[in-house]
Coordinates of C-alpha atoms and ligand atoms in Angstrom, one line a residue:
M359 CA -5.3 -46.2 -32.3
S360 CA -5.1 -42.5 -31.6
T361 CA -8.3 -40.6 -31.1
K362 CA -9.5 -37.2 -32.0
R363 CA -9.7 -34.5 -29.4
T364 CA -11.5 -31.2 -29.5
G365 CA -9.8 -27.8 -29.0
A366 CA -11.4 -27.5 -25.6
Q367 CA -10.0 -30.9 -24.6
I368 CA -6.6 -30.1 -26.0
F369 CA -6.7 -26.8 -24.1
L370 CA -7.3 -28.6 -20.8
D371 CA -4.9 -31.4 -21.5
C372 CA -2.2 -28.7 -21.9
L373 CA -3.1 -27.1 -18.6
E374 CA -2.9 -30.5 -16.9
R375 CA 0.5 -31.0 -18.5
E376 CA 1.6 -27.7 -17.1
G377 CA 0.6 -28.8 -13.7
V378 CA -2.2 -26.2 -13.4
Q379 CA -4.4 -26.9 -10.4
H380 CA -6.3 -23.6 -10.0
I381 CA -7.8 -21.2 -12.4
F382 CA -9.8 -18.0 -11.9
G383 CA -12.4 -17.2 -14.5
Y384 CA -15.8 -16.2 -15.7
P385 CA -17.7 -17.9 -18.5
G386 CA -19.5 -16.8 -21.6
G387 CA -20.6 -18.0 -25.0
A388 CA -17.1 -17.8 -26.5
V389 CA -15.6 -20.2 -23.9
I390 CA -18.6 -22.4 -23.1
D391 CA -17.0 -25.4 -24.7
I392 CA -14.0 -25.1 -22.4
Y393 CA -16.3 -24.7 -19.4
D394 CA -18.2 -27.8 -20.5
E395 CA -15.0 -29.8 -20.7
L396 CA -13.9 -28.4 -17.2
T397 CA -16.7 -30.5 -15.7
R398 CA -14.7 -33.6 -16.6
R399 CA -11.4 -32.3 -15.1
P400 CA -11.3 -33.1 -11.4
H401 CA -7.7 -32.0 -11.0
I402 CA -8.3 -28.4 -12.0
R403 CA -10.3 -26.3 -9.6
H404 CA -12.0 -23.3 -11.1
Y405 CA -12.9 -20.3 -9.0
L406 CA -15.8 -18.3 -10.3
V407 CA -15.0 -14.7 -9.7
R408 CA -17.7 -12.0 -10.0
H409 CA -15.7 -9.6 -12.3
E410 CA -13.0 -10.6 -14.8
Q411 CA -10.6 -7.9 -13.5
A412 CA -10.6 -9.9 -10.2
A413 CA -9.7 -13.1 -12.0
V414 CA -6.5 -11.6 -13.3
H415 CA -5.5 -10.0 -10.0
A416 CA -6.2 -13.3 -8.3
A417 CA -4.0 -15.2 -10.8
D418 CA -1.4 -12.5 -10.1
G419 CA -1.6 -12.9 -6.3
Y420 CA -1.5 -16.7 -6.7
A421 CA 1.6 -16.4 -8.9
R422 CA 3.5 -14.1 -6.5
A423 CA 2.8 -16.2 -3.5
S424 CA 3.4 -19.6 -5.0
D425 CA 6.1 -19.0 -7.6
K426 CA 3.8 -20.8 -10.2
V427 CA 2.2 -19.3 -13.3
G428 CA -1.3 -17.9 -12.5
V429 CA -4.1 -18.7 -14.9
A430 CA -7.2 -16.7 -15.8
L431 CA -10.0 -17.7 -18.2
V432 CA -12.6 -15.3 -19.6
T433 CA -15.0 -14.9 -22.5
S434 CA -14.6 -12.6 -25.5
G435 CA -15.5 -8.9 -25.8
P436 CA -16.4 -7.4 -22.4
G437 CA -14.9 -10.4 -20.6
A438 CA -11.6 -9.8 -22.3
T439 CA -11.6 -6.0 -21.9
N440 CA -12.4 -6.3 -18.2
T441 CA -9.0 -8.1 -17.8
V442 CA -6.9 -5.2 -19.2
T443 CA -6.2 -3.5 -15.9
G444 CA -5.1 -6.8 -14.3
I445 CA -2.9 -7.6 -17.3
A446 CA -1.3 -4.2 -17.3
S447 CA -0.6 -4.4 -13.5
A448 CA 1.0 -7.9 -13.9
Y449 CA 3.0 -6.5 -16.8
M450 CA 4.4 -3.5 -14.9
D451 CA 5.3 -5.8 -11.9
S452 CA 6.7 -8.6 -14.1
I453 CA 4.3 -11.3 -12.8
P454 CA 4.0 -14.6 -14.7
I455 CA 0.4 -15.2 -15.6
V456 CA -1.4 -16.6 -18.6
V457 CA -4.8 -15.1 -19.5
F458 CA -7.0 -17.1 -21.9
S459 CA -9.8 -15.2 -23.7
G460 CA -12.5 -16.6 -25.9
Q461 CA -12.9 -15.1 -29.3
V462 CA -15.6 -15.1 -32.0
P463 CA -15.1 -17.8 -34.7
T464 CA -12.3 -17.1 -37.0
H465 CA -14.6 -16.5 -40.0
L466 CA -16.3 -13.6 -38.1
I467 CA -13.1 -11.9 -36.9
G468 CA -13.1 -8.3 -38.2
N469 CA -16.9 -8.4 -38.9
D470 CA -17.9 -6.5 -35.7
A471 CA -19.5 -9.8 -34.6
F472 CA -21.4 -10.0 -31.3
Q473 CA -18.9 -9.6 -28.4
E474 CA -15.9 -9.3 -30.7
V475 CA -13.0 -7.2 -29.7
D476 CA -9.4 -7.2 -30.8
I477 CA -8.0 -8.1 -27.5
V478 CA -4.7 -9.1 -29.0
G479 CA -4.4 -5.6 -30.4
I480 CA -5.6 -4.0 -27.1
T481 CA -3.2 -5.9 -24.9
R482 CA -0.2 -5.8 -27.2
P483 CA 1.5 -2.9 -25.3
C484 CA 0.8 -4.5 -21.9
T485 CA 1.6 -8.2 -22.4
K486 CA 5.0 -9.8 -22.6
H487 CA 3.6 -11.6 -25.6
N488 CA 0.2 -12.5 -26.9
Y489 CA -1.3 -14.9 -29.4
L490 CA -4.4 -15.4 -31.5
V491 CA -4.8 -19.1 -32.3
T492 CA -6.4 -19.5 -35.7
D493 CA -5.7 -23.2 -36.3
I494 CA -6.3 -26.0 -33.9
R495 CA -3.0 -27.6 -35.0
H496 CA -1.1 -24.8 -33.4
L497 CA -3.1 -24.8 -30.2
A498 CA -1.1 -27.1 -27.9
R499 CA 2.3 -25.6 -28.9
T500 CA 1.0 -22.1 -28.4
I501 CA -0.3 -22.8 -24.9
H502 CA 2.9 -24.3 -23.8
E503 CA 4.9 -21.5 -25.3
A504 CA 2.6 -19.0 -23.4
F505 CA 3.6 -20.7 -20.1
Y506 CA 7.2 -20.8 -21.1
I507 CA 7.4 -17.1 -22.0
A508 CA 5.4 -16.1 -18.9
R509 CA 7.8 -17.7 -16.5
S510 CA 11.2 -17.4 -18.2
G511 CA 13.5 -14.5 -18.4
R512 CA 11.9 -11.4 -17.1
P513 CA 8.5 -12.8 -16.2
G514 CA 5.3 -11.3 -17.4
P515 CA 1.7 -11.8 -18.5
V516 CA 0.9 -13.6 -21.8
L517 CA -2.5 -13.6 -23.4
V518 CA -3.9 -16.4 -25.6
D519 CA -7.0 -15.6 -27.6
L520 CA -9.0 -18.7 -28.5
P521 CA -11.7 -18.4 -31.3
K522 CA -14.7 -20.5 -30.6
N523 CA -14.4 -22.7 -33.7
V524 CA -10.8 -23.6 -32.7
Q525 CA -12.2 -24.9 -29.4
Q526 CA -14.8 -26.9 -31.2
A527 CA -12.7 -28.3 -34.0
S528 CA -11.0 -31.7 -33.5
I529 CA -7.8 -33.4 -34.5
V530 CA -5.6 -36.2 -33.5
P531 CA -3.1 -34.2 -31.4
E532 CA 0.6 -34.8 -31.6
P533 CA 2.2 -35.5 -28.3
I534 CA 4.1 -32.5 -26.8
D535 CA 6.2 -32.2 -23.7
P536 CA 6.3 -28.7 -22.2
K537 CA 10.0 -29.4 -21.3
D538 CA 10.8 -29.5 -25.0
I539 CA 9.5 -26.0 -25.8
K540 CA 12.2 -23.9 -27.4
I541 CA 11.7 -20.5 -29.1
P542 CA 14.7 -19.7 -31.2
S543 CA 14.0 -16.0 -31.4
Y544 CA 13.6 -15.8 -27.6
Q545 CA 16.7 -16.7 -25.5
P546 CA 16.8 -14.8 -22.3
T547 CA 20.3 -14.4 -20.8
V548 CA 20.2 -16.1 -17.5
H549 CA 23.8 -16.6 -16.7
A550 CA 25.6 -13.3 -15.9
N551 CA 28.8 -12.6 -17.7
P552 CA 31.6 -13.7 -15.3
R553 CA 34.0 -10.9 -16.5
Q554 CA 31.3 -8.2 -15.7
V555 CA 30.7 -9.8 -12.4
R556 CA 34.4 -9.7 -11.6
R557 CA 34.6 -6.0 -12.6
A558 CA 31.6 -5.3 -10.3
L559 CA 33.2 -7.1 -7.4
D560 CA 36.4 -5.2 -7.8
L561 CA 34.5 -1.9 -7.7
I562 CA 32.5 -3.0 -4.6
L563 CA 35.6 -4.1 -2.8
E564 CA 37.0 -0.5 -3.3
A565 CA 33.8 1.2 -2.2
K566 CA 33.7 3.2 1.0
Q567 CA 30.0 3.9 1.1
P568 CA 28.3 1.2 -0.9
V569 CA 24.5 0.6 -0.9
L570 CA 22.5 -2.3 -2.2
Y571 CA 19.3 -1.1 -3.9
T572 CA 17.1 -4.1 -4.6
G573 CA 13.8 -4.6 -6.5
G574 CA 11.2 -7.2 -7.5
G575 CA 13.9 -9.1 -9.4
I576 CA 15.2 -10.4 -6.1
I577 CA 11.8 -12.0 -5.4
H578 CA 11.1 -13.3 -8.9
S579 CA 14.5 -15.0 -9.1
N580 CA 14.3 -16.3 -5.5
A581 CA 17.6 -14.6 -4.7
S582 CA 17.0 -13.6 -1.1
E583 CA 19.5 -16.1 0.4
E584 CA 22.3 -15.0 -1.9
L585 CA 21.4 -11.4 -1.2
I586 CA 21.6 -11.8 2.5
K587 CA 24.9 -13.7 2.2
F588 CA 26.4 -11.0 0.1
A589 CA 25.2 -8.1 2.2
E590 CA 26.4 -9.7 5.4
A591 CA 29.8 -10.8 4.0
L592 CA 30.7 -7.2 3.0
Q593 CA 28.5 -5.4 5.6
I594 CA 26.6 -3.5 2.9
P595 CA 23.4 -1.7 4.0
V596 CA 20.3 -2.7 2.0
T597 CA 17.3 -0.7 0.8
S598 CA 14.6 -1.9 -1.6
T599 CA 11.8 -0.6 -3.8
L600 CA 8.1 -1.3 -3.0
M601 CA 8.3 -4.4 -5.2
G602 CA 11.4 -5.7 -3.4
L603 CA 10.0 -5.6 0.1
G604 CA 10.5 -9.0 1.9
G605 CA 13.5 -9.8 -0.4
F606 CA 15.7 -8.8 2.5
P607 CA 14.4 -9.3 6.0
G608 CA 12.8 -6.2 7.4
I609 CA 14.2 -6.9 10.9
H610 CA 17.9 -7.3 9.7
P611 CA 20.5 -4.9 11.2
L612 CA 21.6 -4.0 7.6
W613 CA 18.1 -3.1 6.5
M614 CA 17.4 0.6 6.0
G615 CA 13.7 0.4 4.9
M616 CA 12.2 1.3 1.5
L617 CA 13.7 4.2 -0.6
G618 CA 12.0 6.7 -2.8
M619 CA 9.0 8.9 -2.6
H620 CA 7.8 7.5 0.7
G621 CA 11.0 5.8 1.7
T622 CA 12.9 6.3 4.9
Y623 CA 15.1 9.4 5.4
C624 CA 18.0 7.0 6.1
A625 CA 17.6 5.0 2.9
N626 CA 17.3 8.1 0.7
M627 CA 20.3 9.8 2.4
A628 CA 22.4 6.6 2.1
V629 CA 21.7 6.5 -1.6
A630 CA 22.4 10.2 -2.0
N631 CA 25.8 9.7 -0.3
S632 CA 26.8 6.4 -1.7
D633 CA 29.9 6.0 -3.8
V634 CA 28.9 2.6 -5.3
L635 CA 25.2 1.8 -5.8
I636 CA 24.5 -1.9 -6.6
A637 CA 21.1 -2.1 -8.2
V638 CA 19.8 -5.6 -8.3
G639 CA 16.5 -6.5 -10.1
A640 CA 15.3 -2.9 -9.9
R641 CA 14.5 -0.5 -12.7
F642 CA 15.1 3.1 -11.4
D643 CA 11.4 3.9 -11.4
D644 CA 10.6 7.6 -11.0
R645 CA 8.9 6.9 -7.7
V646 CA 12.4 5.7 -6.5
T647 CA 14.7 8.2 -8.1
G648 CA 12.9 11.5 -7.7
R649 CA 14.7 14.1 -9.8
L650 CA 16.9 12.0 -12.0
D651 CA 19.9 14.3 -12.3
A652 CA 20.1 14.4 -8.5
F653 CA 19.8 10.6 -7.9
A654 CA 22.9 9.0 -6.3
P655 CA 25.0 11.9 -7.7
H656 CA 28.4 10.6 -6.4
A657 CA 27.9 6.9 -7.1
K658 CA 29.3 4.5 -9.6
I659 CA 26.4 2.3 -10.6
I660 CA 26.3 -1.4 -11.1
H661 CA 23.0 -2.7 -12.5
I662 CA 22.1 -6.4 -12.4
D663 CA 18.9 -7.2 -14.4
I664 CA 17.7 -10.0 -16.5
D665 CA 16.1 -7.6 -19.0
P666 CA 18.8 -5.9 -21.1
S667 CA 16.3 -3.2 -22.1
S668 CA 16.0 -2.1 -18.5
I669 CA 19.7 -1.3 -18.3
S670 CA 20.7 2.4 -18.7
K671 CA 17.1 3.2 -19.6
N672 CA 16.6 5.8 -16.9
V673 CA 20.0 6.1 -15.3
V674 CA 23.3 5.6 -17.1
V675 CA 25.1 2.6 -15.6
D676 CA 28.8 2.1 -15.1
I677 CA 28.8 -1.7 -15.0
P678 CA 25.8 -3.5 -16.6
I679 CA 25.3 -7.1 -15.8
V680 CA 22.6 -8.9 -17.7
G681 CA 21.4 -12.1 -16.0
D682 CA 19.3 -13.7 -13.4
C683 CA 19.8 -11.9 -10.0
R684 CA 20.3 -15.1 -8.1
D685 CA 22.9 -16.3 -10.6
A686 CA 24.8 -13.0 -10.5
L687 CA 24.7 -12.8 -6.7
H688 CA 25.8 -16.5 -6.5
Q689 CA 28.8 -15.7 -8.6
L690 CA 29.6 -12.7 -6.5
N691 CA 29.4 -14.8 -3.4
N692 CA 31.7 -17.4 -4.9
L693 CA 34.3 -14.9 -6.0
L694 CA 34.2 -13.4 -2.5
K695 CA 35.1 -16.7 -0.9
K696 CA 38.4 -16.6 -2.8
E697 CA 39.3 -13.1 -1.6
E698 CA 41.7 -12.5 1.4
P699 CA 39.4 -12.2 4.4
R700 CA 39.1 -8.7 5.8
D701 CA 37.4 -7.2 8.8
W702 CA 34.4 -5.7 7.0
A703 CA 32.6 -4.8 10.2
A704 CA 35.5 -2.5 11.1
I705 CA 35.9 -1.2 7.6
R706 CA 32.2 -0.3 7.5
E707 CA 32.0 1.1 11.0
E708 CA 31.9 4.7 10.0
W709 CA 29.5 4.3 7.1
L710 CA 27.1 2.2 9.0
G711 CA 27.4 4.6 11.9
R712 CA 26.3 7.5 9.7
I713 CA 23.4 5.5 8.5
R714 CA 22.3 4.6 12.1
E715 CA 22.6 8.3 12.9
W716 CA 20.3 9.3 10.0
E717 CA 17.9 6.6 11.2
R718 CA 18.0 7.9 14.8
K719 CA 17.5 11.5 13.7
H720 CA 14.5 10.8 11.5
P721 CA 13.0 7.4 12.0
L722 CA 9.6 6.4 10.5
K723 CA 7.2 7.9 13.0
Y724 CA 3.8 9.3 13.6
K725 CA 2.0 11.2 16.3
K726 CA 0.4 8.6 18.7
S727 CA -3.1 9.3 19.9
K728 CA -5.3 8.0 22.6
E729 CA -8.5 9.5 21.1
V730 CA -8.3 8.6 17.4
I731 CA -7.0 5.6 15.6
K732 CA -3.9 6.3 13.7
P733 CA -3.7 4.2 10.5
Q734 CA 0.0 3.4 11.1
Y735 CA -1.0 2.0 14.5
V736 CA -3.3 -0.4 12.8
V737 CA -0.6 -1.7 10.6
E738 CA 1.8 -2.0 13.5
K739 CA -0.8 -4.0 15.4
L740 CA -1.4 -6.3 12.4
W741 CA 2.3 -7.0 12.4
E742 CA 2.4 -7.7 16.1
V743 CA -0.7 -9.9 16.4
T744 CA 0.3 -12.0 13.4
G745 CA 3.9 -12.2 14.5
G746 CA 4.8 -10.8 11.1
D747 CA 4.0 -14.0 9.4
A748 CA 0.8 -13.0 7.5
Y749 CA 0.7 -12.6 3.7
I750 CA -0.1 -9.0 3.0
T751 CA -1.8 -7.5 -0.1
T752 CA -2.7 -3.9 -0.4
E753 CA -4.9 -1.6 -2.4
V754 CA -3.4 1.6 -3.7
G755 CA -2.9 4.9 -1.9
Q756 CA -1.9 5.7 1.7
N757 CA -2.9 2.2 2.9
Q758 CA -0.3 0.8 0.5
M759 CA 2.5 3.1 1.7
W760 CA 1.7 2.5 5.4
A761 CA 1.7 -1.2 4.9
A762 CA 5.1 -0.9 3.2
Q763 CA 6.5 1.3 5.9
F764 CA 5.1 -0.3 9.1
F765 CA 4.8 -4.0 8.3
K766 CA 8.3 -5.5 8.6
F767 CA 8.2 -8.2 5.9
K768 CA 10.4 -11.0 6.9
R769 CA 10.6 -13.0 3.7
A770 CA 10.1 -12.9 0.0
R771 CA 6.6 -13.6 -1.5
Q772 CA 4.9 -12.2 1.6
F773 CA 3.9 -8.9 0.2
M774 CA 1.8 -8.4 -3.0
T775 CA 1.0 -4.9 -4.2
S776 CA 0.2 -3.3 -7.6
G777 CA 3.5 -1.4 -7.6
G778 CA 4.1 -0.3 -11.2
L779 CA 0.5 0.3 -12.3
G780 CA -0.9 1.3 -8.9
A781 CA -4.3 -0.2 -9.6
M782 CA -6.9 0.4 -6.9
G783 CA -9.0 -2.8 -6.6
Y784 CA -5.9 -5.0 -6.8
G785 CA -5.5 -6.0 -3.2
F786 CA -8.6 -8.0 -2.4
P787 CA -8.8 -10.3 -5.4
A788 CA -5.0 -10.7 -5.1
A789 CA -5.5 -11.8 -1.5
M790 CA -8.0 -14.3 -2.8
G791 CA -5.4 -15.7 -5.1
V792 CA -2.8 -15.9 -2.3
Q793 CA -5.3 -17.7 -0.1
V794 CA -5.9 -20.3 -2.8
A795 CA -2.1 -20.8 -3.1
K796 CA -1.6 -20.8 0.7
P797 CA -4.8 -22.2 2.2
D798 CA -3.5 -22.4 5.8
A799 CA -1.9 -19.0 5.9
I800 CA -3.3 -15.7 7.3
V801 CA -3.9 -13.4 4.3
I802 CA -4.8 -9.8 4.9
D803 CA -5.7 -7.1 2.4
I804 CA -4.7 -3.7 3.8
A805 CA -7.2 -1.5 2.1
G806 CA -8.5 2.1 1.8
D807 CA -12.2 2.7 1.9
G808 CA -12.1 4.0 -1.7
S809 CA -10.1 1.1 -3.2
I810 CA -12.0 -1.7 -1.5
L811 CA -15.2 -0.7 -3.3
M812 CA -13.5 -1.4 -6.6
N813 CA -13.7 -5.2 -6.3
I814 CA -15.9 -5.6 -3.2
Q815 CA -18.1 -8.1 -5.2
E816 CA -15.4 -10.8 -4.6
L817 CA -16.6 -11.1 -1.1
V818 CA -19.1 -13.6 -2.4
T819 CA -16.4 -15.5 -4.1
V820 CA -14.3 -15.9 -0.9
V821 CA -17.4 -16.8 1.1
E822 CA -18.5 -19.4 -1.5
N823 CA -15.1 -21.0 -1.6
N824 CA -14.4 -20.8 2.2
L825 CA -11.3 -18.6 1.7
P826 CA -10.8 -16.9 5.0
V827 CA -9.3 -13.7 3.6
K828 CA -9.2 -10.8 6.0
I829 CA -9.7 -7.2 4.9
A830 CA -8.4 -4.4 7.1
I831 CA -9.9 -1.1 5.9
L832 CA -8.0 2.0 7.0
N833 CA -11.2 4.0 6.7
N834 CA -10.5 7.7 6.5
A835 CA -13.6 8.6 4.4
Y836 CA -11.3 10.1 1.8
L837 CA -9.4 9.1 -1.3
G838 CA -6.6 9.6 1.1
M839 CA -3.5 9.8 -1.0
V840 CA -5.1 12.2 -3.5
R841 CA -6.4 14.3 -0.6
Q842 CA -2.8 14.3 0.8
W843 CA -1.5 15.8 -2.5
Q844 CA -4.3 18.3 -2.5
Q845 CA -3.4 19.3 1.1
L846 CA 0.3 19.6 0.5
L847 CA 0.5 20.7 -3.1
Y848 CA -2.9 22.3 -4.0
D849 CA -3.6 24.5 -1.0
K850 CA -6.1 22.1 0.6
R851 CA -8.6 22.3 -2.3
Y852 CA -10.2 18.9 -1.7
S853 CA -11.7 18.3 -5.1
A854 CA -13.7 15.0 -5.5
T855 CA -11.8 13.2 -2.7
D856 CA -14.4 13.3 0.1
L857 CA -15.9 9.8 0.6
S858 CA -18.2 10.7 3.5
A859 CA -21.0 9.0 1.6
Q860 CA -20.1 5.5 2.4
P861 CA -21.6 2.1 2.9
D862 CA -21.6 0.5 6.3
F863 CA -18.8 -1.9 5.8
V864 CA -19.9 -4.2 8.7
K865 CA -23.2 -4.6 7.0
V866 CA -21.6 -5.1 3.6
A867 CA -19.6 -8.0 5.1
E868 CA -22.7 -9.5 6.6
A869 CA -24.8 -9.0 3.4
F870 CA -22.2 -11.1 1.5
G871 CA -22.2 -13.8 4.2
A872 CA -18.8 -12.7 5.7
V873 CA -18.1 -11.3 9.2
G874 CA -17.7 -7.6 10.0
F875 CA -16.1 -5.7 12.9
R876 CA -15.6 -2.0 13.5
A877 CA -13.1 -0.2 15.6
T878 CA -13.5 3.5 16.3
K879 CA -11.1 3.9 19.3
P880 CA -7.5 3.0 19.6
E881 CA -8.1 0.5 22.4
E882 CA -10.5 -1.5 20.1
V883 CA -7.9 -2.1 17.4
E884 CA -6.1 -5.0 18.9
P885 CA -9.2 -6.9 20.2
V886 CA -10.7 -6.6 16.7
I887 CA -7.6 -7.9 15.0
R888 CA -7.4 -10.8 17.5
K889 CA -11.1 -11.8 17.0
A890 CA -10.7 -11.6 13.2
M891 CA -7.6 -13.8 13.2
E892 CA -9.4 -16.5 15.2
I893 CA -12.3 -16.7 12.8
K894 CA -11.7 -19.1 9.9
R895 CA -14.0 -17.1 7.6
P896 CA -13.7 -13.9 5.6
V897 CA -13.7 -10.9 7.8
I898 CA -13.9 -7.2 7.2
M899 CA -12.2 -5.0 9.9
D900 CA -13.4 -1.5 9.5
F901 CA -10.9 0.8 11.3
V902 CA -12.3 4.3 11.5
V903 CA -9.0 6.3 11.4
D904 CA -7.7 9.8 11.6
R905 CA -9.2 11.5 8.5
E906 CA -6.3 13.8 7.6
E907 CA -3.2 11.8 8.4
C908 CA -0.5 12.0 5.8
V909 CA 2.1 9.5 4.7
M910 CA 5.5 10.8 5.7
P911 CA 8.3 11.2 4.7
M912 CA 7.4 12.4 1.2
V913 CA 9.5 13.5 -1.7
P914 CA 7.3 15.9 -3.6
P915 CA 7.0 15.0 -7.3
G916 CA 9.8 16.5 -9.3
K917 CA 12.1 17.0 -6.3
A918 CA 15.3 15.3 -5.5
T919 CA 15.2 12.6 -2.8
H920 CA 17.2 14.7 -0.3
E921 CA 14.4 17.3 -0.5
M922 CA 11.9 15.1 1.3
L923 CA 9.3 16.5 3.6
L924 CA 9.5 14.9 7.1
A925 CA 6.9 14.0 9.7
Ligands
LIG869 C1 -8.1 2.4 -10.6 C2 -7.5 3.7 -10.0 N1 -8.1 4.8 -10.1 C3 -7.6 6.0 -9.6 C4 -6.4 5.9 -9.0 C5 -5.7 7.2 -8.4 N2 -5.6 7.1 -7.0 C6 -4.4 6.7 -6.4 S1 -4.5 6.6 -4.7 C7 -6.1 7.1 -4.7 C8 -6.9 7.2 -3.5 C9 -7.1 5.9 -2.8 O1 -8.0 6.1 -1.8 P1 -8.4 4.9 -0.8 O2 -8.6 3.6 -1.5 O3 -9.5 5.4 0.1 O4 -7.0 4.8 0.0 P2 -6.2 5.8 1.0 O5 -5.3 6.5 0.1 O6 -7.2 6.6 1.7 O7 -5.5 4.8 1.9 C10 -6.5 7.3 -6.0 C11 -7.9 7.7 -6.4 C12 -5.7 4.7 -8.9 N3 -4.5 4.5 -8.4 N4 -6.3 3.6 -9.4

């Protein structure tokens, strides 16, 4: 005899069927039935964040580190609106998460009921898809569709709005298997067209100065191995966007560093001089291209991307390939095996020699100091002390760019940053999500003193849940990146960027039940990092750094990448 189940029960049955083990959330009247049912679900662990924005960033960090769908659960109205930044950030970076929001009962929708907000309308432009479930009979299918859409094709956030009466209603549910979910109107092209792949390879084999320009798609599609194989086979130098960091090892001889606004001289020059540019899972963001008409002016462009709407959106492409990056690279590698072997090291000698020359002329560098801590030095030491194995999240600003430049990411899924949206406050809650996914790993949020205050309340969440997240604050007592623009582009008029009025971050850590250390001199940096890594508790490391250090190189906004300012 089949028995009736409530919407709240069906909701959690679905999460269990999807294999969800961790959710990040914050309760309220509109989701109280689900929270009640959660008490009877030992296989799902709920993390009570202290702000809903953090729940979504945590789900995002969890998804990036684990390659699973991240889940957040919030109440209606303000609970839902507090998630918007997190959703928009996940959307811009193509991160698979599902956000569930409570909603007022269906008969009150549109009545300005208490804590009613049209979250489906609000998030329409920043979700991959969203749903309002108005009938309990559609609940299970909708939830499984949400997971399916979030993780398939170009991944992204999906929101499901759950009215309270739907959670409270009950039916005898029909059995559903997530594996059977099919949406006829949504059929992402995963398998790249073999003829296009052949054309691309022919062009690449003819190229004299090819460059691989890779993005987050490499990471989402777990394509690193195929990428390394392809680059090595043809001796093609590799650069990546911020989102692609780790997709190709940062210590590989073919690695040129990041390209774009704060990319390396060598990567930007290589792109500017390339004759074939192979863009894989990257979208020609303006932070990468600089002035569009001067971007890779001599190159034929091949673009591999799972999202057809990304292709020829910003830059007109010569050979478009729609499909999963791993699939396309796998096909390229297979075709390559059938080619006559050639001595690619000799063929590339001149091109790679020029690249090494650019690198030697203008490496990533900064003025070392014995008196004052340089922020880049802190990142270098974090890399050294952790052997480059830590998971790194960042906030936004100079801290983010120094992390990208000076931490040599060895593998994919090691670096999490709000790349597309650039949301300050992302790094710490994301680190919390990463630590949940990787309980034994070292997880460090590289932060600015401005950004860290945006979600500092989550210190209590990490303390409560024994998540030993580390925070390294590059404390310049400025909104550093904005100050840098004011210095370089606005005649040093420092408007509203001075953060001299600051809390004592060591005391902040202690007040929340965490541990705090401060370093004010260069020789204190390494001992502080070593102490912090030994402690299996959350730690804030407050590094008081050179106040007016700038991130270099820099391509000023609106300029071409070869017009970069150097250190
Ligand atoms: C939520 C949000 N508000 C404003 C900005 C604009 N912004 C970009 S970088 C930055 C300064 C960040 O300062 P801080 O966190 O101290 O880091 P630093 O640049 O000094 O490393 C600001 C205000 C943003 N990216 N996100």
